Short mmCIF file of C-alpha atoms in Angstrom, two decimals:
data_model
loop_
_atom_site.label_atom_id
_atom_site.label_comp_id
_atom_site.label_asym_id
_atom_site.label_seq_id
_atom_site.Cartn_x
_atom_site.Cartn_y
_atom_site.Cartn_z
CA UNK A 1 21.51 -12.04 -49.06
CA UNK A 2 22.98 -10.12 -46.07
CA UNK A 3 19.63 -9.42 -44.39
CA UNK A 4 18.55 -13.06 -45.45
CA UNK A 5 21.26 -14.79 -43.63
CA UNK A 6 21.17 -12.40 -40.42
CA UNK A 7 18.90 -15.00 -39.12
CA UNK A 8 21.96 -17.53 -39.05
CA UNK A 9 23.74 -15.90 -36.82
CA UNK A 10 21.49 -14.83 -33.49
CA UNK A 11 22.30 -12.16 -31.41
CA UNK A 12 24.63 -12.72 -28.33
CA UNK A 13 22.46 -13.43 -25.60
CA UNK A 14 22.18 -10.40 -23.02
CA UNK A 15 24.55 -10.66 -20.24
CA UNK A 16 22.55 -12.20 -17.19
CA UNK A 17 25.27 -11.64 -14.63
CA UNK A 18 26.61 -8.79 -13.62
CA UNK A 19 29.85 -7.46 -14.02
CA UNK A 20 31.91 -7.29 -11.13
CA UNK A 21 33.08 -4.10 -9.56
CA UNK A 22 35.97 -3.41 -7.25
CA UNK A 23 34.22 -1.40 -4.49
CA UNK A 24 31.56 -4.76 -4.05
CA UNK A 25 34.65 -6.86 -4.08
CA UNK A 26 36.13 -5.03 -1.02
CA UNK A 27 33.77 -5.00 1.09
CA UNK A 28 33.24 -6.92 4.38
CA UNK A 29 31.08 -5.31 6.65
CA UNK A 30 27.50 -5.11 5.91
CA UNK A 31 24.48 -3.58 7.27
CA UNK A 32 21.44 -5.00 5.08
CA UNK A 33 18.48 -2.65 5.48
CA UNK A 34 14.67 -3.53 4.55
CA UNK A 35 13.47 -0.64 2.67
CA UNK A 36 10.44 0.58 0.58
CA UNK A 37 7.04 0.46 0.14
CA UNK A 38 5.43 -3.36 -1.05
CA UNK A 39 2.34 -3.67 -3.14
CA UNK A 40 0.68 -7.34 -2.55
CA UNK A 41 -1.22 -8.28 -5.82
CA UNK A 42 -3.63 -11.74 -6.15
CA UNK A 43 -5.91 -12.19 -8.93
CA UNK A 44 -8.92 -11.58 -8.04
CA UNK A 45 -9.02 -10.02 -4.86
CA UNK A 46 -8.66 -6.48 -7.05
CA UNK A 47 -11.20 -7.79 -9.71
CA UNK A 48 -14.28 -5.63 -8.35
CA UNK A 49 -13.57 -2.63 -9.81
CA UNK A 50 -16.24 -3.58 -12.82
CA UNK A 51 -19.15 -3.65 -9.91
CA UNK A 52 -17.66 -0.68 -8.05
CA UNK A 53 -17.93 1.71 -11.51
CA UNK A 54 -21.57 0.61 -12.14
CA UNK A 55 -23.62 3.45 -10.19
CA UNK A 56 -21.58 5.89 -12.83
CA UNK A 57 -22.89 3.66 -16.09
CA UNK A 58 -26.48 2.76 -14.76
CA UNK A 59 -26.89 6.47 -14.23
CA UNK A 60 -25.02 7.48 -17.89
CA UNK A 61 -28.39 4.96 -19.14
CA UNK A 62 -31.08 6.48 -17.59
CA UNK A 63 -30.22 10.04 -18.59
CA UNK A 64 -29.99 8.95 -21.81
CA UNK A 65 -33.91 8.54 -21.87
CA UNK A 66 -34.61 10.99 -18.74
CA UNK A 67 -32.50 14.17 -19.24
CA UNK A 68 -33.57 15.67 -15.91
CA UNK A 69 -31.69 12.75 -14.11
CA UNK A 70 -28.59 15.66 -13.73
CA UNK A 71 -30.06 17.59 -11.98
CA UNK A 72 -29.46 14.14 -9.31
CA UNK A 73 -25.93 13.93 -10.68
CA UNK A 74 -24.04 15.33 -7.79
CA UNK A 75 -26.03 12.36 -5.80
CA UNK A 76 -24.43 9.73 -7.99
CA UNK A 77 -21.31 10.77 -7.42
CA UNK A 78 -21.97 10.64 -3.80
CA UNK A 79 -23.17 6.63 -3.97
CA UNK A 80 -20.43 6.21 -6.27
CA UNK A 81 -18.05 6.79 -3.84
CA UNK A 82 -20.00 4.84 -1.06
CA UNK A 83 -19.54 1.99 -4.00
CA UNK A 84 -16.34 2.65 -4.14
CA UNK A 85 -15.41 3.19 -0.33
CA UNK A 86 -17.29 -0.53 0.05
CA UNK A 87 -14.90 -2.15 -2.98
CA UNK A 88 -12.17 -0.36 -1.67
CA UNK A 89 -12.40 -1.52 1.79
CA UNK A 90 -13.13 -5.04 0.88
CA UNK A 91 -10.23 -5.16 -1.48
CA UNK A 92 -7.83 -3.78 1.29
CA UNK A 93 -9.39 -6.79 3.75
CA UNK A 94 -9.14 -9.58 1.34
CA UNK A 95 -5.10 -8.37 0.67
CA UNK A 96 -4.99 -8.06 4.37
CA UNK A 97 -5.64 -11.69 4.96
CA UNK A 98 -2.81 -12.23 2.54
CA UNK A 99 -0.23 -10.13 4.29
CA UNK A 100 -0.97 -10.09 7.80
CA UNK A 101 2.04 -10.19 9.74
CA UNK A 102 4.24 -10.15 6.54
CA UNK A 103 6.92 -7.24 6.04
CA UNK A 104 8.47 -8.36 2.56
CA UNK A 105 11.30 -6.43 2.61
CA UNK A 106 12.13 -7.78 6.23
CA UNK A 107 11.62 -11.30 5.34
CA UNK A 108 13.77 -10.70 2.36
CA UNK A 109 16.54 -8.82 4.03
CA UNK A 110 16.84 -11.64 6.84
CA UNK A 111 16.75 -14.73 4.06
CA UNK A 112 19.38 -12.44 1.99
CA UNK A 113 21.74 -11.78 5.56
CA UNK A 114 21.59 -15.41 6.72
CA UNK A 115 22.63 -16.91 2.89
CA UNK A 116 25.40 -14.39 3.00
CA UNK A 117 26.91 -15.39 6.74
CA UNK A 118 26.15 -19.12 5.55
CA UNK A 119 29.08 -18.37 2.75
CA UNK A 120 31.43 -17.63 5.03
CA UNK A 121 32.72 -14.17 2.75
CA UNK A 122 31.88 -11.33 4.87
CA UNK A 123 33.12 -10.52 7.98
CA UNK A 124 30.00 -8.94 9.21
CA UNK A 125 26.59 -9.08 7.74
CA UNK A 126 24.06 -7.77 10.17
CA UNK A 127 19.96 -6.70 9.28
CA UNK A 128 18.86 -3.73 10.82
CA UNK A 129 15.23 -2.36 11.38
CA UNK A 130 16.11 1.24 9.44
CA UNK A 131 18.86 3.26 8.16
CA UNK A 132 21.93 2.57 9.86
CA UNK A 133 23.32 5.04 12.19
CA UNK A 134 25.54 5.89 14.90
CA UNK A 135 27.94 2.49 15.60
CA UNK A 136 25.98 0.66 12.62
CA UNK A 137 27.01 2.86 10.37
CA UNK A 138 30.55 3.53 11.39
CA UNK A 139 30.89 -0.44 11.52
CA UNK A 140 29.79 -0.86 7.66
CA UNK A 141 31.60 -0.83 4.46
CA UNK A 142 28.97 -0.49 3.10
CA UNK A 143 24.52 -0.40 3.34
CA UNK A 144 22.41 -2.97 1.36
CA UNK A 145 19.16 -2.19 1.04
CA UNK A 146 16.91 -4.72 0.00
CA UNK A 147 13.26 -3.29 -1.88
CA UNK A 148 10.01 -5.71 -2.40
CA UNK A 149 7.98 -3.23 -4.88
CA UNK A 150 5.39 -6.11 -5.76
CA UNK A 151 4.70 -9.20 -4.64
CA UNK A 152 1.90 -11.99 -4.53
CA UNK A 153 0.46 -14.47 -6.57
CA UNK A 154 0.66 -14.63 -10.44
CA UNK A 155 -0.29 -16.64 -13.46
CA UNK A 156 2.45 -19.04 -14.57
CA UNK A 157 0.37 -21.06 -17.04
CA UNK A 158 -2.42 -20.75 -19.27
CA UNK A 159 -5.21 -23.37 -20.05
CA UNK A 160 -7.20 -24.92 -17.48
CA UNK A 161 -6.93 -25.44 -14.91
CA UNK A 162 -4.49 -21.92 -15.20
CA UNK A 163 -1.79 -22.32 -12.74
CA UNK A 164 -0.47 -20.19 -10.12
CA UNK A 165 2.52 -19.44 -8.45
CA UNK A 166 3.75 -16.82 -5.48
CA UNK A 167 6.34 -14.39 -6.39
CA UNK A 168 8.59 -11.05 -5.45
CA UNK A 169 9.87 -8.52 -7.81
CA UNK A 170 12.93 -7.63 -5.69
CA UNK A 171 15.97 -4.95 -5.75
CA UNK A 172 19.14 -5.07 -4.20
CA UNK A 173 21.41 -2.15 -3.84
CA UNK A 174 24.71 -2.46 -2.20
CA UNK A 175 25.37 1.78 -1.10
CA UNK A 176 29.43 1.96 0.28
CA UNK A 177 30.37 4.21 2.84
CA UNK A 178 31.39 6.83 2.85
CA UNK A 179 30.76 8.08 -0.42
CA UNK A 180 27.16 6.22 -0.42
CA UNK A 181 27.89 5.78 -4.23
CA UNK A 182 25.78 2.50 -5.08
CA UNK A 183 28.12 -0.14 -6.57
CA UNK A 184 25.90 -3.08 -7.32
CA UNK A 185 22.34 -3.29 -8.42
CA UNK A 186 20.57 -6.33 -9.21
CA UNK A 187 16.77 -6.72 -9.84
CA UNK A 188 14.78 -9.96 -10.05
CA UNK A 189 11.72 -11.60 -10.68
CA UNK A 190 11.70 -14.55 -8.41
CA UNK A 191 8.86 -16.83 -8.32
CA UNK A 192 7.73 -20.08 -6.64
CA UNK A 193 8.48 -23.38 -8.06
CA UNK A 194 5.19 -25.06 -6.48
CA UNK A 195 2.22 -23.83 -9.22
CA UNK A 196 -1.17 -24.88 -7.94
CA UNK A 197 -4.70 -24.03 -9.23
CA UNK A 198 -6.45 -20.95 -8.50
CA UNK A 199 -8.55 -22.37 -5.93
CA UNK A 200 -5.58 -23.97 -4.04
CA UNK A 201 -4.71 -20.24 -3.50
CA UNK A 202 -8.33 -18.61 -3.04
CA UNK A 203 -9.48 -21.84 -1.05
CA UNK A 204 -6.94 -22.12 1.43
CA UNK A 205 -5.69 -19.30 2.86
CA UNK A 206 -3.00 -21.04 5.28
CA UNK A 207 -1.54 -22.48 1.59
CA UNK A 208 -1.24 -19.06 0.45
CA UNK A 209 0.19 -17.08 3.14
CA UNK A 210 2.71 -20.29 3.11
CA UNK A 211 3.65 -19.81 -0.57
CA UNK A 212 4.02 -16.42 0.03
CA UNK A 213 6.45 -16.16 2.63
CA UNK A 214 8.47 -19.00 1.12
CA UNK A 215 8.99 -16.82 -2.22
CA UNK A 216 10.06 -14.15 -0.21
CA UNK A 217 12.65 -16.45 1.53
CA UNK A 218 13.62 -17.68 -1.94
CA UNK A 219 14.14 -14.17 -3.19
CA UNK A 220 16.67 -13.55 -0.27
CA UNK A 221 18.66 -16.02 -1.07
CA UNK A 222 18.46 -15.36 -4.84
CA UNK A 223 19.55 -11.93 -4.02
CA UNK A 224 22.80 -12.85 -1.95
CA UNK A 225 23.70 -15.63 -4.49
CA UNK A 226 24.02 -12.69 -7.29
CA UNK A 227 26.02 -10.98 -4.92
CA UNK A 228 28.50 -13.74 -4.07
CA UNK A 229 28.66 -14.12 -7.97
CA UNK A 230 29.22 -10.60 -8.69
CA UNK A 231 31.79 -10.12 -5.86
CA UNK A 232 34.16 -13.10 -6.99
CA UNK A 233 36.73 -14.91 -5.11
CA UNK A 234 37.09 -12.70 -2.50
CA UNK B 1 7.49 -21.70 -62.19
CA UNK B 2 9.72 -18.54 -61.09
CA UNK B 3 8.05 -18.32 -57.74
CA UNK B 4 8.87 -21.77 -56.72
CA UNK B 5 12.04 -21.47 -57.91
CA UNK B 6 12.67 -18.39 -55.61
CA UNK B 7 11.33 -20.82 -52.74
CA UNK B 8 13.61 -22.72 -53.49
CA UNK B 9 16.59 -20.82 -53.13
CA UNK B 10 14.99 -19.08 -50.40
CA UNK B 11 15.10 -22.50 -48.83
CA UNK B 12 18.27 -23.35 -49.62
CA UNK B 13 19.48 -19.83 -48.08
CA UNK B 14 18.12 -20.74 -44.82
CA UNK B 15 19.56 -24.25 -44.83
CA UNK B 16 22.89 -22.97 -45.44
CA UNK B 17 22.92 -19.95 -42.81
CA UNK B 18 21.49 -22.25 -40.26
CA UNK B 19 17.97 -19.82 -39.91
CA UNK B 20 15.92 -22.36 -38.14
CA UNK B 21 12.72 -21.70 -35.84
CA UNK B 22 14.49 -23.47 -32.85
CA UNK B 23 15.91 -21.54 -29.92
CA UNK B 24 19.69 -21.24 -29.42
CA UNK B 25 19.58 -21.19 -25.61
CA UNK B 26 23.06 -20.88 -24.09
CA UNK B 27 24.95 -19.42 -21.08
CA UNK B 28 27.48 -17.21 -22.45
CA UNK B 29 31.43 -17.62 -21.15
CA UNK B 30 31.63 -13.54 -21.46
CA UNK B 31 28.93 -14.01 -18.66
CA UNK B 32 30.38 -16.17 -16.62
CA UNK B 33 32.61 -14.71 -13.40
CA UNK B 34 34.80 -16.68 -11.47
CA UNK B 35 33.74 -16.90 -7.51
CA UNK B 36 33.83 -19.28 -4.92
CA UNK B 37 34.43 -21.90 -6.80
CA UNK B 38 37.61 -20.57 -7.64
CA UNK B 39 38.40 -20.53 -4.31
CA UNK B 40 39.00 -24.24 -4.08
CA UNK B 41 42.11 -25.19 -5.43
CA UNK B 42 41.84 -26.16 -9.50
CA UNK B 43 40.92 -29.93 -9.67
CA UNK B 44 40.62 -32.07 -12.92
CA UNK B 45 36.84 -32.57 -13.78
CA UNK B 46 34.95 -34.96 -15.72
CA UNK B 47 31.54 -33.62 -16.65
CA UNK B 48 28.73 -36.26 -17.22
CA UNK B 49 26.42 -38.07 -17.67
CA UNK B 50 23.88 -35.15 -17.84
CA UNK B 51 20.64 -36.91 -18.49
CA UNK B 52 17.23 -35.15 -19.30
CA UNK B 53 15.21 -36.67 -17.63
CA UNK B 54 12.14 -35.14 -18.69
CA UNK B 55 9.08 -36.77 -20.06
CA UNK B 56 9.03 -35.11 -23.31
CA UNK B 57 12.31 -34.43 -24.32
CA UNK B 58 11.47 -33.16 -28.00
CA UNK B 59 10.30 -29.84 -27.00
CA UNK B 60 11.15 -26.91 -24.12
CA UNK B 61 7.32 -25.64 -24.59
CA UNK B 62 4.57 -24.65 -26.65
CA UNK B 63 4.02 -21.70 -28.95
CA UNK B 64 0.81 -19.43 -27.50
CA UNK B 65 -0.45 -19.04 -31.02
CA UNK B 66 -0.39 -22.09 -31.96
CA UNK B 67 0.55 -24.80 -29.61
CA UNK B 68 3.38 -25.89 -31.80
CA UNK B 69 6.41 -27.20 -30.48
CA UNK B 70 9.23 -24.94 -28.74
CA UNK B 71 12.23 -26.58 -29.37
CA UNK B 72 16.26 -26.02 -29.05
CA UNK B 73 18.69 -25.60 -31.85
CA UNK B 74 20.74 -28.58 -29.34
CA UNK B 75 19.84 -31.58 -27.30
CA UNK B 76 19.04 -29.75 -23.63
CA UNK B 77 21.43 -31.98 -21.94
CA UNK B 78 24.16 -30.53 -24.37
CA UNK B 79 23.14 -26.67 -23.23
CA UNK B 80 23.27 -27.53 -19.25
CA UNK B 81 26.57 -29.55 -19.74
CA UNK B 82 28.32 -27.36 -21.62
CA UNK B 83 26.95 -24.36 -18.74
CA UNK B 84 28.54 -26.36 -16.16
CA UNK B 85 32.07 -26.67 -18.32
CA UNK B 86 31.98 -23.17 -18.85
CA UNK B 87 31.61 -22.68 -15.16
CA UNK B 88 33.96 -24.75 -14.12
CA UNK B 89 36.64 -23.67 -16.78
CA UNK B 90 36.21 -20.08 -15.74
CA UNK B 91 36.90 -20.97 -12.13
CA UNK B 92 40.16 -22.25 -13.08
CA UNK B 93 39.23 -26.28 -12.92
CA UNK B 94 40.03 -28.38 -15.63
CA UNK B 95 37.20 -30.21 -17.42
CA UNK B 96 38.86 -33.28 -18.43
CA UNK B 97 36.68 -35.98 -20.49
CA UNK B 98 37.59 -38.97 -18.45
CA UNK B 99 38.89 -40.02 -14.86
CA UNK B 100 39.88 -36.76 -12.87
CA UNK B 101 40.18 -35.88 -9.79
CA UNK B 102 36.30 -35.91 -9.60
CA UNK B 103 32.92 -36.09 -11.61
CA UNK B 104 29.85 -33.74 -11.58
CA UNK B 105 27.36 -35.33 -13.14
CA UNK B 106 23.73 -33.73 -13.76
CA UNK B 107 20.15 -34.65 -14.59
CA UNK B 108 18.11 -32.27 -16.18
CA UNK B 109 14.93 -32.46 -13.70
CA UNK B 110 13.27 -29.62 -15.86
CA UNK B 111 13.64 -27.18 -18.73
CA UNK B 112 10.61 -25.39 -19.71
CA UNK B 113 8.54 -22.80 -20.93
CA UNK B 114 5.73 -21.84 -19.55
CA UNK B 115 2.78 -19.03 -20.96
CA UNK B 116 0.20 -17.84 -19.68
CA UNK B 117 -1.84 -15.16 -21.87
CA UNK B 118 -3.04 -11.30 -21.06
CA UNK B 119 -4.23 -8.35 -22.60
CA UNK B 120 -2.07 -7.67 -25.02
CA UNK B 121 1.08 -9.13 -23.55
CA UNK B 122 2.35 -12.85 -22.89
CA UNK B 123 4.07 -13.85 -19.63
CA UNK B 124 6.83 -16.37 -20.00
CA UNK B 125 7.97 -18.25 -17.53
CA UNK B 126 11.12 -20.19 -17.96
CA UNK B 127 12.02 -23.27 -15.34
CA UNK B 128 15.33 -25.15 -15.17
CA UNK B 129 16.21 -27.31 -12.04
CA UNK B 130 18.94 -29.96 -12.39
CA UNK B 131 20.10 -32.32 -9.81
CA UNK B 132 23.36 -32.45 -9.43
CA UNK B 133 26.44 -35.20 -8.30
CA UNK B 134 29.59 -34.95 -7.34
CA UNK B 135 31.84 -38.10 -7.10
CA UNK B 136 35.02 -38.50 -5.71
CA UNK B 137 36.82 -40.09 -8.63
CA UNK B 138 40.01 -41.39 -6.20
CA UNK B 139 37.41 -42.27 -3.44
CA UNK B 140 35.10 -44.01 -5.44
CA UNK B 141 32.21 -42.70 -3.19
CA UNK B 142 29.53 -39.58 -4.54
CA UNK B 143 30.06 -36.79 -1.53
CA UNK B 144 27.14 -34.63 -2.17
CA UNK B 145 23.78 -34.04 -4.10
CA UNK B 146 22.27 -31.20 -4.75
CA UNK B 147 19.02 -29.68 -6.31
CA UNK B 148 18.79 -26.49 -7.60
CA UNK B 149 16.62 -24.39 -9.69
CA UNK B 150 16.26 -21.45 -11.82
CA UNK B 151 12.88 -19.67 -12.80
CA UNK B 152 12.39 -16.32 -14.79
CA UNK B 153 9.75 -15.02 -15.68
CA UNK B 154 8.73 -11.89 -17.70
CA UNK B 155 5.77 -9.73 -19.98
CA UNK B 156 6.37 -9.69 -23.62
CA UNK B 157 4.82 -10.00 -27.24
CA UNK B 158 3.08 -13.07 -28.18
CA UNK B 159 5.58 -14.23 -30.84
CA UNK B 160 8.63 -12.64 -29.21
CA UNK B 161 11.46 -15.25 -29.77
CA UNK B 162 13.96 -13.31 -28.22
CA UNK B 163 11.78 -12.91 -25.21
CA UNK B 164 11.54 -16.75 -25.64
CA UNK B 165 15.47 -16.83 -25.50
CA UNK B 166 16.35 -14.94 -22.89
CA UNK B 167 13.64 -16.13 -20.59
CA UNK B 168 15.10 -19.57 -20.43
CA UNK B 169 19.08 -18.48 -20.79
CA UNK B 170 18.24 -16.54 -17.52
CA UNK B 171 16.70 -19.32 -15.81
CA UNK B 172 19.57 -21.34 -16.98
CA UNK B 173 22.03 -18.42 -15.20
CA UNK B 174 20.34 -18.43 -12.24
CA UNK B 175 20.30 -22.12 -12.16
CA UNK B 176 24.26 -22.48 -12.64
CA UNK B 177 24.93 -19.21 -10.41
CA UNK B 178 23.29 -20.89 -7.19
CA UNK B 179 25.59 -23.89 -7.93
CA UNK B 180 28.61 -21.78 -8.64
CA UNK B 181 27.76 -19.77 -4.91
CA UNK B 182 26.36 -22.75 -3.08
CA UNK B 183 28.99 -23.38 0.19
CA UNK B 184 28.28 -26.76 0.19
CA UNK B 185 29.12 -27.98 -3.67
CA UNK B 186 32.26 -25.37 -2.91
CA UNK B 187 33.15 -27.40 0.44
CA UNK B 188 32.48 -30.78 -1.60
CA UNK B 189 34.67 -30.04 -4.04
CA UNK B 190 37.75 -28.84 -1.46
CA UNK B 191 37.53 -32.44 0.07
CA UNK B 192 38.02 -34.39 -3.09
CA UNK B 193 41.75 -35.53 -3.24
CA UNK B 194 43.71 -34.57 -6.11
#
């Protein structure tokens, strides 16, 4: 009866905000960094890795039926990497077209910095090119730096046409001085509201780079709104 | 005869606990942390109308196994009105069900869930974007509108219901946080009369 009417009752939901914690509360001055590597992902720019691997099967099949073929095994290997050296380069061009120009993490950090002056609750929020030092760092309470692991353009819907949308995985972490103990971490999915076809993305390059940098934007600001909330009325 | 009788009570168990197959999306008050909006002096609000204005207001989305029906254990204008009262309560204002000092009212642009299948793995996407009013009750006049959505999105089983859950009480919290931190609602707010 107990385990029948567990249903009834659902589990709390898990808290989506973050708690909030005196050191973020008190500070003022911040130096918001752009940090980290970014990995740009779009179906089907990375789909060629099936053509790239199939020197190392076609030869598998022949010397199944012509056992001498290893003795030409080491020269597999050797096209396989040409294969693979081709794939690899055209996979690294076609991402290229996505990201030219595009630092994620500095587009980010500059969306998150202007939200945050916008509020009117710091006293200084300044984005820096690297790691503070000298004056910059002596000015700040405290360092944010601001990570884009992944970004790029994802599924959102299933059926057809399947839909697509841009999006950034993102990471905040606000670092105070001087103990550099990090007081607030938040990390979020954010993703485009537009959701377009495939093709819309594939087809028009422009569109893409477009949706791209506007999720990025987007994430900045999502970033610095779950700061305001975690700080409070401060 | 036994077995249906055992249905039967099996039935009647999950009437009476309330075990139902519909989602009970929420945004918690334990959550909830007051900000800038407490940082406008407390006013008397009425919350309402919220209106979903969605085309199909029966459902939030489709199961991928089946294409059934996703549905809420409330009416989704109930869940994003009683967000905002929590929100507003928290931040000291006082959510009163008439008159005031000023009226937010809301319509629910969107409140969905989205999937879109893999190997293995499901990724949910939950939307919610309201639109949201705020009158001057004294004034008689509505001083600002806003839009503003919340999307979340995530990997998870197939039939994972409290992947479901949390994908569209997140989108919810993001949703209500950007109106909670948003300078210009705040601002609004400090200019209605009490």
């Amino acid at each position: 009866m107990v385990g029948l009417s567990a249903c009834a009752s659902a589990p709390p939901p898990p808290s989506v905000a973050t708690p909030p914690s005196a050191p973020v509360s008190e500070v003022h001055r911040l130096a918001v960094v752009p940090s980290g590597e970014s990995k740009l992902t779009v179906p089907g720019v990375s789909a060629s890795d099936d053509v790239g691997n199939t020197v190392g099967r076609v030869f598998s099949d022949i010397a199944k039926w012509y056992p001498q073929a290893y003795l030409y095994q080491a020269l597999a290997v050797l096209v396989q990497r040409g294969v693979d050296w081709i794939f690899q380069d055209k996979r690294s061009s076609a991402a290229d077209q996505y990201a030219r120009g595009i630092t994620p993490s500095a587009v980010v950090a500059d969306a998150f910095t202007r939200t945050l002056v916008a509020s009117g609750r710091f006293d200084q929020v300044r984005t820096l090119q690297g790691e503070p030092v000298g004056d910059d760092r002596r000015e700040a309470d405290a360092v944010v730096r601001v990570l884009v692991p992944t970004w790029g353009i994802v599924r959102v819907r299933g059926g057809k046409p399947e839909m697509m949308a841009a999006y950034a995985d993102v990471r905040a972490q606000v670092s105070v001085r001087p103990t550099s103990v990090i007081t607030w971490e938040h990390d979020e999915d954010v993703t485009h509201g537009e959701r377009l076809p495939a093709q819309a993305f594939t087809g028009d390059l422009q569109l893409a780079r477009q949706a791209l940098k506007d999720v990025l934007e987007r994430a900045g600001q999502r970033l610095a709104n779950e700061l305001l909330y975690a700080r409070g009325d401060q | 005869m036994r077995a249906a009788a055992v249905a039967v009570v099996l039935a009647a168990i999950a009437a009476l606990t309330g075990c139902s197959s519909a989602l009970d999306v929420g945004y918690p008050e334990a959550a909830v942390n007051p900000g800038l909006l407490a940082s406008v002096a407390p006013r008397r609000v009425a919350v309402g109308p919220v209106t979903d204005r969605r085309s199909d207001q029966t459902r939030i989305g489709a199961r991928p196994e089946n294409g059934k029906p996703i549905e809420t254990a409330r009416p989704v204008a109930d869940i994003v009105r009683d967000a905002l009262v929590v929100e507003l309560t928290r931040n000291g204002h006082v959510v009163v069900p008439e008159g005031g000092d000023v009226r937010v009212a809301a319509d629910v642009d969107d409140f969905w869930l989205d999937t879109a299948g893999s190997d293995g793995s499901t990724q949910y996407v939950g939307r919610v974007a309201l639109a949201v009013a705020i009158r001057d009750e004294q004034g008689g006049s509505t001083v600002l509108v806003r839009r503003y959505a919340g999307i979340r999105r995530r990997y998870a089983d197939p039939d994972a219901k409290e992947a479901w859950r949390e994908v569209m009480d997140t989108a919810l919290a993001r949703t209500v946080h950007d109106l909670a931190t948003d300078p210009e609602l705040v601002r609004a707010l400090g200019t209605v009369s009490r």
